[in-house]
XYZ file of C-alpha atoms in Angstrom:
24
model
C -56.773 42.680 -31.672
C -58.161 39.639 -33.457
C -57.425 38.991 -37.165
C -61.155 38.432 -37.704
C -61.784 41.985 -36.492
C -60.598 43.430 -39.803
C -62.773 41.016 -41.769
C -65.832 41.854 -39.662
C -65.213 45.571 -40.159
C -64.939 45.095 -43.933
C -68.159 43.036 -43.999
C -69.891 45.712 -41.911
C -68.891 48.439 -44.365
C -70.125 46.337 -47.303
C -73.421 45.676 -45.485
C -73.870 49.398 -44.793
C -73.107 50.213 -48.434
C -75.636 47.637 -49.677
C -78.243 48.975 -47.237
C -77.660 52.535 -48.465
C -78.019 51.410 -52.086
C -81.241 49.559 -51.224
C -82.572 52.608 -49.379
C -81.918 54.776 -52.435
């Protein structure tokens, strides 16, 4: 497992959250 994996996952969650907020 790469250390960047956790960072990418966190960024992905933030992106999804922002997209949901924009959709609403």
